[in-house]
mmCIF file of C-alpha atoms in Angstrom:
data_model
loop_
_atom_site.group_PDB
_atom_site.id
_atom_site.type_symbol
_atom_site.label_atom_id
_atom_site.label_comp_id
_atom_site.label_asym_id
_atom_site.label_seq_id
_atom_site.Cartn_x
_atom_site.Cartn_y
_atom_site.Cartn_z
ATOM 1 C CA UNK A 1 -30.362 -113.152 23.011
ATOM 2 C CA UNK A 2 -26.871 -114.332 24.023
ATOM 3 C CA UNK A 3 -26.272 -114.783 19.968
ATOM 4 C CA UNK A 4 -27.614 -111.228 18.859
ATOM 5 C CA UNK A 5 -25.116 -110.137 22.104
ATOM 6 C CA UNK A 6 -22.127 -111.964 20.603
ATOM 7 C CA UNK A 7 -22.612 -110.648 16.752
ATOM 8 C CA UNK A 8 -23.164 -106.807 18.397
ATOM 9 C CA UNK A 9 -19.579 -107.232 20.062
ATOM 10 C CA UNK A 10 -18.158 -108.652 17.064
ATOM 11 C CA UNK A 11 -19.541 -106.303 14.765
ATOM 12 C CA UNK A 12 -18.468 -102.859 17.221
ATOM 13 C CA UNK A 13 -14.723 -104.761 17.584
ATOM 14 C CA UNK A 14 -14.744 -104.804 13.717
ATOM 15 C CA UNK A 15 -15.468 -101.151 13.504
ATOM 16 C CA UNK A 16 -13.236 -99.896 16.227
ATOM 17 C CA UNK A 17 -10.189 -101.987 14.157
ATOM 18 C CA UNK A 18 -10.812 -100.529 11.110
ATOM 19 C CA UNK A 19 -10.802 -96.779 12.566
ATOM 20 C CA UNK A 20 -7.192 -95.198 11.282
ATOM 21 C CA UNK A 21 -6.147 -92.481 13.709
ATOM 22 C CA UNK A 22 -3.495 -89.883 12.952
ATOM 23 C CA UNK A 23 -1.313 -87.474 15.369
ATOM 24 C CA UNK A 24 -1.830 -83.981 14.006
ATOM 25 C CA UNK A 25 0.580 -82.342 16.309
ATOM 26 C CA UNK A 26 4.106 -83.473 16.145
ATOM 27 C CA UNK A 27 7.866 -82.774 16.867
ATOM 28 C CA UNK A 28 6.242 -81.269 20.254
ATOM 29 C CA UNK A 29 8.957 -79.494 22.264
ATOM 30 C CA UNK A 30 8.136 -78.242 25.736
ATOM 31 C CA UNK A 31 11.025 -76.771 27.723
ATOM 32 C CA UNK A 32 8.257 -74.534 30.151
ATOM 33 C CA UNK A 33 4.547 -74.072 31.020
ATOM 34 C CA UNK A 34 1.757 -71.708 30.701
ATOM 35 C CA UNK A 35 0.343 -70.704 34.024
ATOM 36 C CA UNK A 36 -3.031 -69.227 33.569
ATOM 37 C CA UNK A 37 -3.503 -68.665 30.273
ATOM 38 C CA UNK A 38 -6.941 -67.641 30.233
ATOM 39 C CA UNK A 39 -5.773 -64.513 32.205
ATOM 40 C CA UNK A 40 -2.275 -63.531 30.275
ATOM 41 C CA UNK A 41 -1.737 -61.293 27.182
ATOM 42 C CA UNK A 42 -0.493 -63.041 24.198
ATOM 43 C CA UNK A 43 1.089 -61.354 20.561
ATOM 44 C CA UNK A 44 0.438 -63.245 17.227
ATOM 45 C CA UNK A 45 3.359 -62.979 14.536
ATOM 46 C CA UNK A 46 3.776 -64.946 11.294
ATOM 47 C CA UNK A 47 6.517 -64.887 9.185
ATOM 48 C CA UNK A 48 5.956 -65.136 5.400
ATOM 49 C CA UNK A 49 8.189 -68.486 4.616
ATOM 50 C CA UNK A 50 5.713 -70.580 2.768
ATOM 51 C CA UNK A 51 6.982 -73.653 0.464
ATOM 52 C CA UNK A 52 3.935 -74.099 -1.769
ATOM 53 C CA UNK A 53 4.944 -77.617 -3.197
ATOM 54 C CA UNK A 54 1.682 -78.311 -4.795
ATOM 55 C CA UNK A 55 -2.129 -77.046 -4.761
ATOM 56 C CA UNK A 56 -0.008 -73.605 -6.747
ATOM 57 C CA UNK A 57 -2.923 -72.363 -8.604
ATOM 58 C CA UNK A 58 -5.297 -72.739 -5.301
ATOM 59 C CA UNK A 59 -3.250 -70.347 -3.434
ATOM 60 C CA UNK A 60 -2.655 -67.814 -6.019
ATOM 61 C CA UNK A 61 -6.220 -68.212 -6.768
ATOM 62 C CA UNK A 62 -7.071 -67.198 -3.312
ATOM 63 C CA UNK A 63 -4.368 -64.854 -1.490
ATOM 64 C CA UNK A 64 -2.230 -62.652 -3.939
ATOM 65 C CA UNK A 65 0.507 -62.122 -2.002
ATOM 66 C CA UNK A 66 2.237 -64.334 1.003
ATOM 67 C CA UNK A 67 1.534 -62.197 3.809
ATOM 68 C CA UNK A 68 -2.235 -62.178 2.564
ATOM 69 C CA UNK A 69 -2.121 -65.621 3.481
ATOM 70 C CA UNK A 70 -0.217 -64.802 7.006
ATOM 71 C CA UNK A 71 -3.006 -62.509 7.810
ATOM 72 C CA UNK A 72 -5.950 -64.811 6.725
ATOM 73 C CA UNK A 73 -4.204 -67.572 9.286
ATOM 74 C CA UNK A 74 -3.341 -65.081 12.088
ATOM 75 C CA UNK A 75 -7.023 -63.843 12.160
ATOM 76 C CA UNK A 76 -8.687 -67.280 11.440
ATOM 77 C CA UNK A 77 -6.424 -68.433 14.755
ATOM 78 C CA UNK A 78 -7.549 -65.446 16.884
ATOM 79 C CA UNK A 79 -11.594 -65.939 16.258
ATOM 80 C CA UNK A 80 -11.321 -69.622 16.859
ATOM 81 C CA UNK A 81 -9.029 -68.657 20.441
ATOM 82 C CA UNK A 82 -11.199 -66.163 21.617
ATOM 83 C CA UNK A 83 -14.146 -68.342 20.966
ATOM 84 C CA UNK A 84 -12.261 -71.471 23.681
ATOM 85 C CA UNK A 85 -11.119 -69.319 25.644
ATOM 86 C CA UNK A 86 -7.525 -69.606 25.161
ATOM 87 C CA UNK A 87 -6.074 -66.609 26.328
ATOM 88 C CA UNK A 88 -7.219 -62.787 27.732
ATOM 89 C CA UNK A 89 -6.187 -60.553 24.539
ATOM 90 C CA UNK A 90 -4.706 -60.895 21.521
ATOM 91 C CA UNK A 91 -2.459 -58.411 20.087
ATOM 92 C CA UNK A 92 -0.589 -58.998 16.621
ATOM 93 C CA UNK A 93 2.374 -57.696 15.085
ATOM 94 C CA UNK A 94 3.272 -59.277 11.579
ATOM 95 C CA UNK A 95 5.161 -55.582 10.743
ATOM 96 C CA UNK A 96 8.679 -57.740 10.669
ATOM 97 C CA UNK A 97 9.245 -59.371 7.411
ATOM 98 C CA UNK A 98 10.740 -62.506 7.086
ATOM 99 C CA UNK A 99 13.044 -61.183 4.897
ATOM 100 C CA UNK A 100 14.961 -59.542 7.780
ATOM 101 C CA UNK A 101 15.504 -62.689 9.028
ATOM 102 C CA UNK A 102 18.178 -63.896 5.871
ATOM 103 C CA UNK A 103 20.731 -60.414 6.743
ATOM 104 C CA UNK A 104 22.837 -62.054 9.030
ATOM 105 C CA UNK A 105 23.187 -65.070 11.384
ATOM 106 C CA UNK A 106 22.118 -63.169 14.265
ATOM 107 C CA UNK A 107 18.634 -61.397 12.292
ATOM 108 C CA UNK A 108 15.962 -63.948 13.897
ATOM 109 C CA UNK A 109 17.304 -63.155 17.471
ATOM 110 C CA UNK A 110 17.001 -59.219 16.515
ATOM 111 C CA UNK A 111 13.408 -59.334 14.928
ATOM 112 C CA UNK A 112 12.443 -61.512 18.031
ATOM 113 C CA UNK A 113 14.114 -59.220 20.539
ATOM 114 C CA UNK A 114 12.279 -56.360 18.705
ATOM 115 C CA UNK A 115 8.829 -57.840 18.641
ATOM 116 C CA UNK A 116 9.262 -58.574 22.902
ATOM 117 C CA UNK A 117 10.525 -55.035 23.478
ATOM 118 C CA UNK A 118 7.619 -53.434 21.809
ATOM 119 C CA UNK A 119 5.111 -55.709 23.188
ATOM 120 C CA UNK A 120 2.469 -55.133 26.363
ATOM 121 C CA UNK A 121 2.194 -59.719 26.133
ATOM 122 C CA UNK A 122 2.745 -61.694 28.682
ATOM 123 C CA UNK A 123 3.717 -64.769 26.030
ATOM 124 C CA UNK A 124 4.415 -64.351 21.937
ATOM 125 C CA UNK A 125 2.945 -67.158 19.729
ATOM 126 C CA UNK A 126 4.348 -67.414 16.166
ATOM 127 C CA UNK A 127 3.696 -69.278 13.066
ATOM 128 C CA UNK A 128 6.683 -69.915 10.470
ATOM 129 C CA UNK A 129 7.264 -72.736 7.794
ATOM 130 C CA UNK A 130 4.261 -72.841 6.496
ATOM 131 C CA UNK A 131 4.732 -75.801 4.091
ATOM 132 C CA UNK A 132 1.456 -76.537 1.471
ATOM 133 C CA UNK A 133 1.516 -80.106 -0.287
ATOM 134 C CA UNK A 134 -0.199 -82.640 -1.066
ATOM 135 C CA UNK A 135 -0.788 -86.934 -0.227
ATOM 136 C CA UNK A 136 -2.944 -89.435 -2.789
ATOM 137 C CA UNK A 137 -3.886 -92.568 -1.396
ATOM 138 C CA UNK A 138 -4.851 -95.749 -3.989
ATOM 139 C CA UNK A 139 -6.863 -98.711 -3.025
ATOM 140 C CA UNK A 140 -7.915 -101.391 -5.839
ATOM 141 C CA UNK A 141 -11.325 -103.273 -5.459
ATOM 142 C CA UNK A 142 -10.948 -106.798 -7.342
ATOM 143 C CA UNK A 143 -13.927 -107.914 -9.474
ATOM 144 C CA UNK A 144 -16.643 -109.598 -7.929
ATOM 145 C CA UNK A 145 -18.806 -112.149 -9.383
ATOM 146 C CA UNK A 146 -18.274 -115.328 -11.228
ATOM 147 C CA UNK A 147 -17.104 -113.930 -14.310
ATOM 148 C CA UNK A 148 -14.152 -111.842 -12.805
ATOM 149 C CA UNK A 149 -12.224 -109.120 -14.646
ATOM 150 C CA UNK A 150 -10.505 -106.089 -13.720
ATOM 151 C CA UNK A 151 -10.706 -104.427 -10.502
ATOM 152 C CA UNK A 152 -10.990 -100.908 -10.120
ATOM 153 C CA UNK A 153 -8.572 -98.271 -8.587
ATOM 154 C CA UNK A 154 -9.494 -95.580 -7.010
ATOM 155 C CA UNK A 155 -7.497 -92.392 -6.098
ATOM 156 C CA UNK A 156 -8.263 -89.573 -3.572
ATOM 157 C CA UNK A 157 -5.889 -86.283 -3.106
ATOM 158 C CA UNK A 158 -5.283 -84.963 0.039
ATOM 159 C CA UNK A 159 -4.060 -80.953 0.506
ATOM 160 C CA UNK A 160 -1.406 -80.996 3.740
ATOM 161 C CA UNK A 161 -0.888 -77.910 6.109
ATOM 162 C CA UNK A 162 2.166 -77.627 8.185
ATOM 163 C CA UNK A 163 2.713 -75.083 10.605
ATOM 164 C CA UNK A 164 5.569 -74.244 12.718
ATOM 165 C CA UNK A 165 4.231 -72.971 15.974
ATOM 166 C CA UNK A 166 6.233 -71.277 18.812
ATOM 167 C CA UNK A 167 5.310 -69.837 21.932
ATOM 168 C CA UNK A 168 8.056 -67.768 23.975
ATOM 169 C CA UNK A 169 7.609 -65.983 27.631
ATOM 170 C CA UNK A 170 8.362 -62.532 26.731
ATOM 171 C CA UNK A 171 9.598 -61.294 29.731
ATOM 172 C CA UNK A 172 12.298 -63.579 29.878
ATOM 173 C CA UNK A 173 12.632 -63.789 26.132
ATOM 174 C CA UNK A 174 12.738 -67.866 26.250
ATOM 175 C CA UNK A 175 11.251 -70.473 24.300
ATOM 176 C CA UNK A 176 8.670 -72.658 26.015
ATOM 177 C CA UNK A 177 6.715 -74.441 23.452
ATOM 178 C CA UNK A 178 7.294 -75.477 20.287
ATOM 179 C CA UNK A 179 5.692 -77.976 17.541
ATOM 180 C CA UNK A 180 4.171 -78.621 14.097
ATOM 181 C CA UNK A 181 0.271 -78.476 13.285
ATOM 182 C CA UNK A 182 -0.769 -80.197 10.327
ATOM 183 C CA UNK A 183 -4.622 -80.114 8.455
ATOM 184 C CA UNK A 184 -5.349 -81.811 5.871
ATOM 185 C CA UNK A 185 -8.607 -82.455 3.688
ATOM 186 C CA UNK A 186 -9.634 -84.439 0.234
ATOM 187 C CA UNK A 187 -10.255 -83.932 -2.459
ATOM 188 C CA UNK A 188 -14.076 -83.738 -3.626
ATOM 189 C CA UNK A 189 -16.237 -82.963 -6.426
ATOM 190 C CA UNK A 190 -12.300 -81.419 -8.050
ATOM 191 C CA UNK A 191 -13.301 -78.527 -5.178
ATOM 192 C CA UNK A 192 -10.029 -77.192 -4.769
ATOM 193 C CA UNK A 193 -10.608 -74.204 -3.084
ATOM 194 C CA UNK A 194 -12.361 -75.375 -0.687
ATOM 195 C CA UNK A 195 -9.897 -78.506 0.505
ATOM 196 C CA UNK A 196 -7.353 -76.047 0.921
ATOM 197 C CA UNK A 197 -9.109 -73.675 3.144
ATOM 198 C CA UNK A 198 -10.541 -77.119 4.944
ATOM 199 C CA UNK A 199 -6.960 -77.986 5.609
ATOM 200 C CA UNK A 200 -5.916 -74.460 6.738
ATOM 201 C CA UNK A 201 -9.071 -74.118 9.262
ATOM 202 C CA UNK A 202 -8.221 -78.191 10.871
ATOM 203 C CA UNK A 203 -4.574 -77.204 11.084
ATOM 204 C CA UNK A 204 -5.690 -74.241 13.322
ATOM 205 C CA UNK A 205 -8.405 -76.007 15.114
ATOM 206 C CA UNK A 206 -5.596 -78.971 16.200
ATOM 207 C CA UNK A 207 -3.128 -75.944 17.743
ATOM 208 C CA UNK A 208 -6.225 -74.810 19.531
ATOM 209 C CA UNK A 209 -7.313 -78.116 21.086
ATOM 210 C CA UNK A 210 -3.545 -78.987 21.631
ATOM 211 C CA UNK A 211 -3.373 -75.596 23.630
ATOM 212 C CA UNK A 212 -6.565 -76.446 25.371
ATOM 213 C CA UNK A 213 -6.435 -80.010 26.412
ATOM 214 C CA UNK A 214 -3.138 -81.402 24.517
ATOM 215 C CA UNK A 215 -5.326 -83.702 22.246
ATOM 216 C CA UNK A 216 -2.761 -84.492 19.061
ATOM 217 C CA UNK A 217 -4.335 -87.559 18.078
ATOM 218 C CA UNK A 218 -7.536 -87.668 16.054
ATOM 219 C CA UNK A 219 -9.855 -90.168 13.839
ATOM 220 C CA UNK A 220 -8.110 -89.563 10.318
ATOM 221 C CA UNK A 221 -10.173 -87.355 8.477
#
């Protein structure tokens, strides 16, 4: 009994070592708090600055335009919010183009000072720098048996999602949270489409559970 006891521990200590976990929510800056949230008013913006490095044909394929994609995100983020419980209401404004914000040095400060004099919110949340790449990981196997030979190498693609999230209090037009989301999924069965939408739904559901509970850290996927 005391044997099969010792191999059990050995064997869960092995597992628990070989588990790879990842922070998903980085460069966190937090310079205020939310009091309440489930009981304030919060407006969703995105800005249409997306750096498509790879996965090209995958997001042409599927949104047509950038602020397609803005939209997709911004309503994919609201169902998944209302469904925890995040905030009260949701309202969105994406009617300021990112474009306005390259006329002048001052342009971000007047599209943001726009979007909190329009708004009924208690707090704004807004993604930006949407950034869509990619990772491969290789691992060789060496031959096994008596006869050796070559290994084998074996390659798996990874689509990345960074977002740029920002929450400000509107009424005093400050910052008070700010950090980067990422999601990421591989590559199977040459499924492109759906790894990238994979990545774009984890990179929401990690600024959901970091809003909830402040969970970054997660088994690597």
């Amino acid at each position: 009994m005391k044997k099969n006891t010792l191999l059990t521990v050995i064997c869960v200590l092995l597992f628990t070592s070989c588990v790879v976990k990842k922070d998903y929510v980085n460069n966190i800056i937090k310079e205020g708090d939310i009091t309440n949230p489930q009981e304030k008013i919060v407006l969703v913006t995105g800005f249409e600055n997306i750096r498509v490095n790879n996965f090209t044909k995958t997001f042409e394929k599927n949104f047509s335009t950038d602020s397609l994609f803005v939209d997709a995100y911004i309503n994919e983020f609201i169902t998944e919010a209302k469904k925890n419980n995040i905030y009260s209401d949701y309202l969105v404004d994406v009617s300021s183009n990112w474009e306005e914000l390259n006329k002048g040095i001052n342009a971000d400060r007047f599209v943001l000072n726009d979007l909190f004099t329009n708004s009924n919110a208690d707090y704004m949340i807004s993604f930006s720098n949407f950034e869509i790449t990619n990772r491969v990981e290789t691992s060789y196997a060496p031959a096994v048996g008596p006869n050796g030979g070559a290994g084998t190498h074996t390659s798996i693609e990874y689509c990345i999602i960074n977002v740029e999230v920002i929450i400000y209090d509107t009424k005093t037009q400050r910052k008070i949270l700010e950090f980067v989301t990422t999601g990421e999924s591989s590559v199977f069965l040459f499924n492109f489409t759906k790894t990238f939408l994979r990545a774009k739904t984890r990179s929401i559901k990690h600024i959901i559970n970091y809003l909830k509970n402040g969970q970054v850290t997660y088994t690597k996927y």
